[in-house]
Amino acid sequence: MSSTDDLSIVELRGAAFEWLGPSGRIAIHGVEYEYADSDADDDSIDDAVGPGRTFGKLVKPVAAPLEMFFSFCSDLLGNGPDPTFTRLMCRKHSIPKKFGRRRNLTWWCKEHLIQLWTIYYEDDENIERLVQFVIDRRYKFSVRLTAAYYLLILLQSLRSFQLWRILPLMHNALLRLCQEGSRRGINSSILKPLEEVVTFNEELKHIIYCWSQKMPDVIIGSGGGVTSLFLLTRQLHPLCYDYDIRTRSDLEAVEQALQVILSSLRRLPPATNFFMDALRKVVAGECDYLARHINEERGVIKTKEFLEHVQYTIPCGPGYGSRYTSVSCSDPGTWSWMDRAHALDSVQNLCPGCKHTRCPRRNTARFHSHFIS
């Protein structure tokens, strides 16, 4: 077996592969390849001589409308990328149905991309089906490109533990589609999101496999040199939803990491297509969310630090006049300041009711005895 520099095409030689023919498939290292006859390229029809060339010229004007019609019929039957992705979403979200409204890629990006943040999917079958749409060369290139963009949506919305298995499949499929798109002369702005994922594959793996508590150090270590929106989305995931802020040092680390992300976002070039523009809005929105979360945690930590230094005066009993601090009921938890406050308040009721003149329970007992008599 020998392969060219183009990893989307694999050349197989020998008697063991004589059974392969048109539409035949073979799996190599977990990647499925389809047989392609290089002598029967579709572009050669235009150069053919004879009746075939005349028939091709007659059919060509109506070919595009027919393909659009058949594609629409296929979507209605639930066989295309659009219904596949819609099924994937509807199983986890209550999306309202609108008669005659087709949920295509543009609809998802313009209206619902920001709502698909940090979603947990259990339907791996439809995810793998989208990967097969990208790989299968029997489908029109635009159909495969649509499926690839749906994979990009999943890449920015899936949780890290789900991407461990899916990311290698995505990388191989997107790599082959990028190579084929370059040969076809597809606009670079359309292929750019796919090329980013392929180029920064190792960086994405590093972020996905990274422990959430170590993510601020990884972001700060990058120095704001991130040049991909997909890397920024994956960096924001653990900071927004998995990172546990317990101490002031944790708070300062997350705040510094957010400043690095904002610095990287400002240096990124303008969006080249509708998908990158929507993704940029997602990153900006999540940065705002993280900033609000930091402010809330800062208030919690300030209250906790204040309570750690509060002193109560024991009003009566053997320890009358002594100081009681919250250190004795300290807890490293972020929300433990609530328990500390309750503990400090209960100190005033520790006295079982002595005969001291300032004992609140003694005065209450005297009031009750007088009332009963």
mmCIF file of N, CA and C in Angstrom, residues 276-335:
data_model
loop_
_atom_site.group_PDB
_atom_site.id
_atom_site.type_symbol
_atom_site.label_atom_id
_atom_site.label_comp_id
_atom_site.label_asym_id
_atom_site.label_seq_id
_atom_site.Cartn_x
_atom_site.Cartn_y
_atom_site.Cartn_z
ATOM 1 N N MET A 276 -18.356 31.956 11.063
ATOM 2 C CA MET A 276 -17.330 32.535 11.923
ATOM 3 C C MET A 276 -17.862 33.764 12.649
ATOM 4 N N ASP A 277 -18.750 34.504 11.992
ATOM 5 C CA ASP A 277 -19.351 35.662 12.651
ATOM 6 C C ASP A 277 -20.221 35.214 13.826
ATOM 7 N N ALA A 278 -21.011 34.154 13.630
ATOM 8 C CA ALA A 278 -21.837 33.631 14.723
ATOM 9 C C ALA A 278 -20.973 33.080 15.849
ATOM 10 N N LEU A 279 -19.883 32.399 15.496
ATOM 11 C CA LEU A 279 -18.994 31.837 16.507
ATOM 12 C C LEU A 279 -18.309 32.938 17.309
ATOM 13 N N ARG A 280 -17.969 34.020 16.646
ATOM 14 C CA ARG A 280 -17.361 35.154 17.347
ATOM 15 C C ARG A 280 -18.340 35.752 18.366
ATOM 16 N N LYS A 281 -19.619 35.818 18.006
ATOM 17 C CA LYS A 281 -20.627 36.322 18.940
ATOM 18 C C LYS A 281 -20.778 35.380 20.134
ATOM 19 N N VAL A 282 -20.653 34.080 19.879
ATOM 20 C CA VAL A 282 -20.726 33.113 20.973
ATOM 21 C C VAL A 282 -19.590 33.342 21.960
ATOM 22 N N VAL A 283 -18.366 33.508 21.446
ATOM 23 C CA VAL A 283 -17.209 33.725 22.318
ATOM 24 C C VAL A 283 -17.377 35.015 23.114
ATOM 25 N N ALA A 284 -17.817 36.083 22.453
ATOM 26 C CA ALA A 284 -18.015 37.356 23.152
ATOM 27 C C ALA A 284 -19.089 37.229 24.234
ATOM 28 N N GLY A 285 -20.178 36.516 23.930
ATOM 29 C CA GLY A 285 -21.237 36.328 24.916
ATOM 30 C C GLY A 285 -20.779 35.524 26.115
ATOM 31 N N GLU A 286 -19.970 34.492 25.886
ATOM 32 C CA GLU A 286 -19.485 33.687 26.998
ATOM 33 C C GLU A 286 -18.437 34.429 27.821
ATOM 34 N N CYS A 287 -17.694 35.317 27.195
ATOM 35 C CA CYS A 287 -16.765 36.167 27.957
ATOM 36 C C CYS A 287 -17.542 37.082 28.902
ATOM 37 N N ASP A 288 -18.656 37.622 28.433
ATOM 38 C CA ASP A 288 -19.502 38.447 29.302
ATOM 39 C C ASP A 288 -20.067 37.622 30.454
ATOM 40 N N TYR A 289 -20.482 36.394 30.149
ATOM 41 C CA TYR A 289 -21.004 35.519 31.199
ATOM 42 C C TYR A 289 -19.930 35.224 32.245
ATOM 43 N N LEU A 290 -18.711 34.932 31.785
ATOM 44 C CA LEU A 290 -17.626 34.634 32.714
ATOM 45 C C LEU A 290 -17.277 35.855 33.558
ATOM 46 N N ALA A 291 -17.330 37.046 32.971
ATOM 47 C CA ALA A 291 -17.050 38.268 33.735
ATOM 48 C C ALA A 291 -18.087 38.460 34.845
ATOM 49 N N ARG A 292 -19.364 38.207 34.546
ATOM 50 C CA ARG A 292 -20.395 38.312 35.584
ATOM 51 C C ARG A 292 -20.193 37.264 36.667
ATOM 52 N N HIS A 293 -19.814 36.059 36.253
ATOM 53 C CA HIS A 293 -19.567 34.990 37.222
ATOM 54 C C HIS A 293 -18.396 35.351 38.137
ATOM 55 N N ILE A 294 -17.363 35.970 37.595
ATOM 56 C CA ILE A 294 -16.216 36.390 38.407
ATOM 57 C C ILE A 294 -16.638 37.438 39.429
ATOM 58 N N ASN A 295 -17.469 38.386 39.018
ATOM 59 C CA ASN A 295 -17.940 39.417 39.949
ATOM 60 C C ASN A 295 -18.769 38.806 41.080
ATOM 61 N N GLU A 296 -19.602 37.825 40.749
ATOM 62 C CA GLU A 296 -20.392 37.163 41.786
ATOM 63 C C GLU A 296 -19.491 36.422 42.770
ATOM 64 N N GLU A 297 -18.512 35.700 42.255
ATOM 65 C CA GLU A 297 -17.609 34.960 43.129
ATOM 66 C C GLU A 297 -16.741 35.901 43.960
ATOM 67 N N ARG A 298 -16.408 37.063 43.411
ATOM 68 C CA ARG A 298 -15.628 38.035 44.182
ATOM 69 C C ARG A 298 -16.419 38.503 45.402
ATOM 70 N N GLY A 299 -17.727 38.745 45.221
ATOM 71 C CA GLY A 299 -18.561 39.121 46.358
ATOM 72 C C GLY A 299 -18.653 38.019 47.395
ATOM 73 N N VAL A 300 -18.744 36.759 46.921
ATOM 74 C CA VAL A 300 -18.803 35.629 47.846
ATOM 75 C C VAL A 300 -17.521 35.525 48.653
ATOM 76 N N ILE A 301 -16.383 35.665 47.991
ATOM 77 C CA ILE A 301 -15.096 35.538 48.681
ATOM 78 C C ILE A 301 -14.893 36.684 49.661
ATOM 79 N N LYS A 302 -15.304 37.898 49.299
ATOM 80 C CA LYS A 302 -15.185 39.026 50.228
ATOM 81 C C LYS A 302 -16.026 38.792 51.479
ATOM 82 N N THR A 303 -17.239 38.292 51.297
ATOM 83 C CA THR A 303 -18.086 37.990 52.451
ATOM 84 C C THR A 303 -17.471 36.902 53.310
ATOM 85 N N LYS A 304 -16.901 35.895 52.662
ATOM 86 C CA LYS A 304 -16.276 34.804 53.403
ATOM 87 C C LYS A 304 -15.074 35.298 54.194
ATOM 88 N N GLU A 305 -14.243 36.125 53.569
ATOM 89 C CA GLU A 305 -13.079 36.670 54.266
ATOM 90 C C GLU A 305 -13.498 37.569 55.418
ATOM 91 N N PHE A 306 -14.584 38.320 55.237
ATOM 92 C CA PHE A 306 -15.071 39.175 56.321
ATOM 93 C C PHE A 306 -15.527 38.343 57.510
ATOM 94 N N LEU A 307 -16.267 37.270 57.232
ATOM 95 C CA LEU A 307 -16.770 36.437 58.318
ATOM 96 C C LEU A 307 -15.653 35.701 59.035
ATOM 97 N N GLU A 308 -14.559 35.431 58.331
ATOM 98 C CA GLU A 308 -13.443 34.746 58.971
ATOM 99 C C GLU A 308 -12.783 35.606 60.039
ATOM 100 N N HIS A 309 -12.972 36.921 59.971
ATOM 101 C CA HIS A 309 -12.358 37.827 60.940
ATOM 102 C C HIS A 309 -13.382 38.450 61.888
ATOM 103 N N VAL A 310 -14.647 38.077 61.753
ATOM 104 C CA VAL A 310 -15.670 38.611 62.652
ATOM 105 C C VAL A 310 -15.516 37.986 64.032
ATOM 106 N N GLN A 311 -15.700 38.786 65.084
ATOM 107 C CA GLN A 311 -15.644 38.309 66.458
ATOM 108 C C GLN A 311 -16.960 38.609 67.157
ATOM 109 N N TYR A 312 -17.471 37.614 67.843
ATOM 110 C CA TYR A 312 -18.692 37.771 68.622
ATOM 111 C C TYR A 312 -18.325 37.823 70.110
ATOM 112 N N THR A 313 -19.020 38.643 70.833
ATOM 113 C CA THR A 313 -18.855 38.687 72.287
ATOM 114 C C THR A 313 -19.893 37.774 72.921
ATOM 115 N N ILE A 314 -19.422 36.789 73.691
ATOM 116 C CA ILE A 314 -20.342 35.876 74.364
ATOM 117 C C ILE A 314 -21.078 36.660 75.442
ATOM 118 N N PRO A 315 -22.401 36.722 75.360
ATOM 119 C CA PRO A 315 -23.141 37.651 76.218
ATOM 120 C C PRO A 315 -23.282 37.222 77.672
ATOM 121 N N CYS A 316 -23.126 35.927 77.963
ATOM 122 C CA CYS A 316 -23.358 35.499 79.342
ATOM 123 C C CYS A 316 -22.698 34.159 79.566
ATOM 124 N N GLY A 317 -22.901 33.609 80.720
ATOM 125 C CA GLY A 317 -22.370 32.305 81.020
ATOM 126 C C GLY A 317 -20.928 32.354 81.482
ATOM 127 N N PRO A 318 -20.292 31.192 81.587
ATOM 128 C CA PRO A 318 -18.912 31.146 82.088
ATOM 129 C C PRO A 318 -17.942 31.908 81.195
ATOM 130 N N GLY A 319 -18.226 31.975 79.887
ATOM 131 C CA GLY A 319 -17.321 32.671 78.981
ATOM 132 C C GLY A 319 -17.732 34.092 78.710
ATOM 133 N N TYR A 320 -18.448 34.729 79.660
ATOM 134 C CA TYR A 320 -18.954 36.088 79.450
ATOM 135 C C TYR A 320 -17.806 37.056 79.145
ATOM 136 N N GLY A 321 -17.990 37.830 78.071
ATOM 137 C CA GLY A 321 -17.012 38.843 77.717
ATOM 138 C C GLY A 321 -15.897 38.355 76.825
ATOM 139 N N SER A 322 -15.755 37.036 76.646
ATOM 140 C CA SER A 322 -14.691 36.516 75.792
ATOM 141 C C SER A 322 -15.092 36.634 74.324
ATOM 142 N N ARG A 323 -14.095 36.494 73.444
ATOM 143 C CA ARG A 323 -14.317 36.652 72.011
ATOM 144 C C ARG A 323 -14.443 35.290 71.335
ATOM 145 N N TYR A 324 -15.371 35.215 70.388
ATOM 146 C CA TYR A 324 -15.570 33.988 69.608
ATOM 147 C C TYR A 324 -15.430 34.351 68.146
ATOM 148 N N THR A 325 -14.520 33.686 67.421
ATOM 149 C CA THR A 325 -14.305 33.973 66.003
ATOM 150 C C THR A 325 -14.800 32.807 65.172
ATOM 151 N N SER A 326 -14.926 33.072 63.866
ATOM 152 C CA SER A 326 -15.441 32.042 62.961
ATOM 153 C C SER A 326 -14.376 31.054 62.531
ATOM 154 N N VAL A 327 -13.137 31.228 63.012
ATOM 155 C CA VAL A 327 -12.069 30.309 62.607
ATOM 156 C C VAL A 327 -12.373 28.899 63.081
ATOM 157 N N SER A 328 -13.005 28.778 64.227
ATOM 158 C CA SER A 328 -13.275 27.456 64.785
ATOM 159 C C SER A 328 -14.281 26.669 63.966
ATOM 160 N N CYS A 329 -15.051 27.353 63.131
ATOM 161 C CA CYS A 329 -16.015 26.632 62.284
ATOM 162 C C CYS A 329 -15.666 26.820 60.818
ATOM 163 N N SER A 330 -14.365 26.945 60.512
ATOM 164 C CA SER A 330 -13.933 27.204 59.142
ATOM 165 C C SER A 330 -14.129 25.966 58.281
ATOM 166 N N ASP A 331 -14.364 26.220 56.998
ATOM 167 C CA ASP A 331 -14.577 25.164 56.011
ATOM 168 C C ASP A 331 -14.039 25.683 54.692
ATOM 169 N N PRO A 332 -13.257 24.889 53.934
ATOM 170 C CA PRO A 332 -12.676 25.407 52.693
ATOM 171 C C PRO A 332 -13.678 25.613 51.568
ATOM 172 N N GLY A 333 -14.923 25.212 51.740
ATOM 173 C CA GLY A 333 -15.889 25.327 50.657
ATOM 174 C C GLY A 333 -16.230 26.762 50.310
ATOM 175 N N THR A 334 -16.592 26.990 49.023
ATOM 176 C CA THR A 334 -16.913 28.345 48.574
ATOM 177 C C THR A 334 -18.141 28.888 49.279
ATOM 178 N N TRP A 335 -19.154 28.064 49.472
ATOM 179 C CA TRP A 335 -20.410 28.529 50.059
ATOM 180 C C TRP A 335 -20.466 28.288 51.567
#
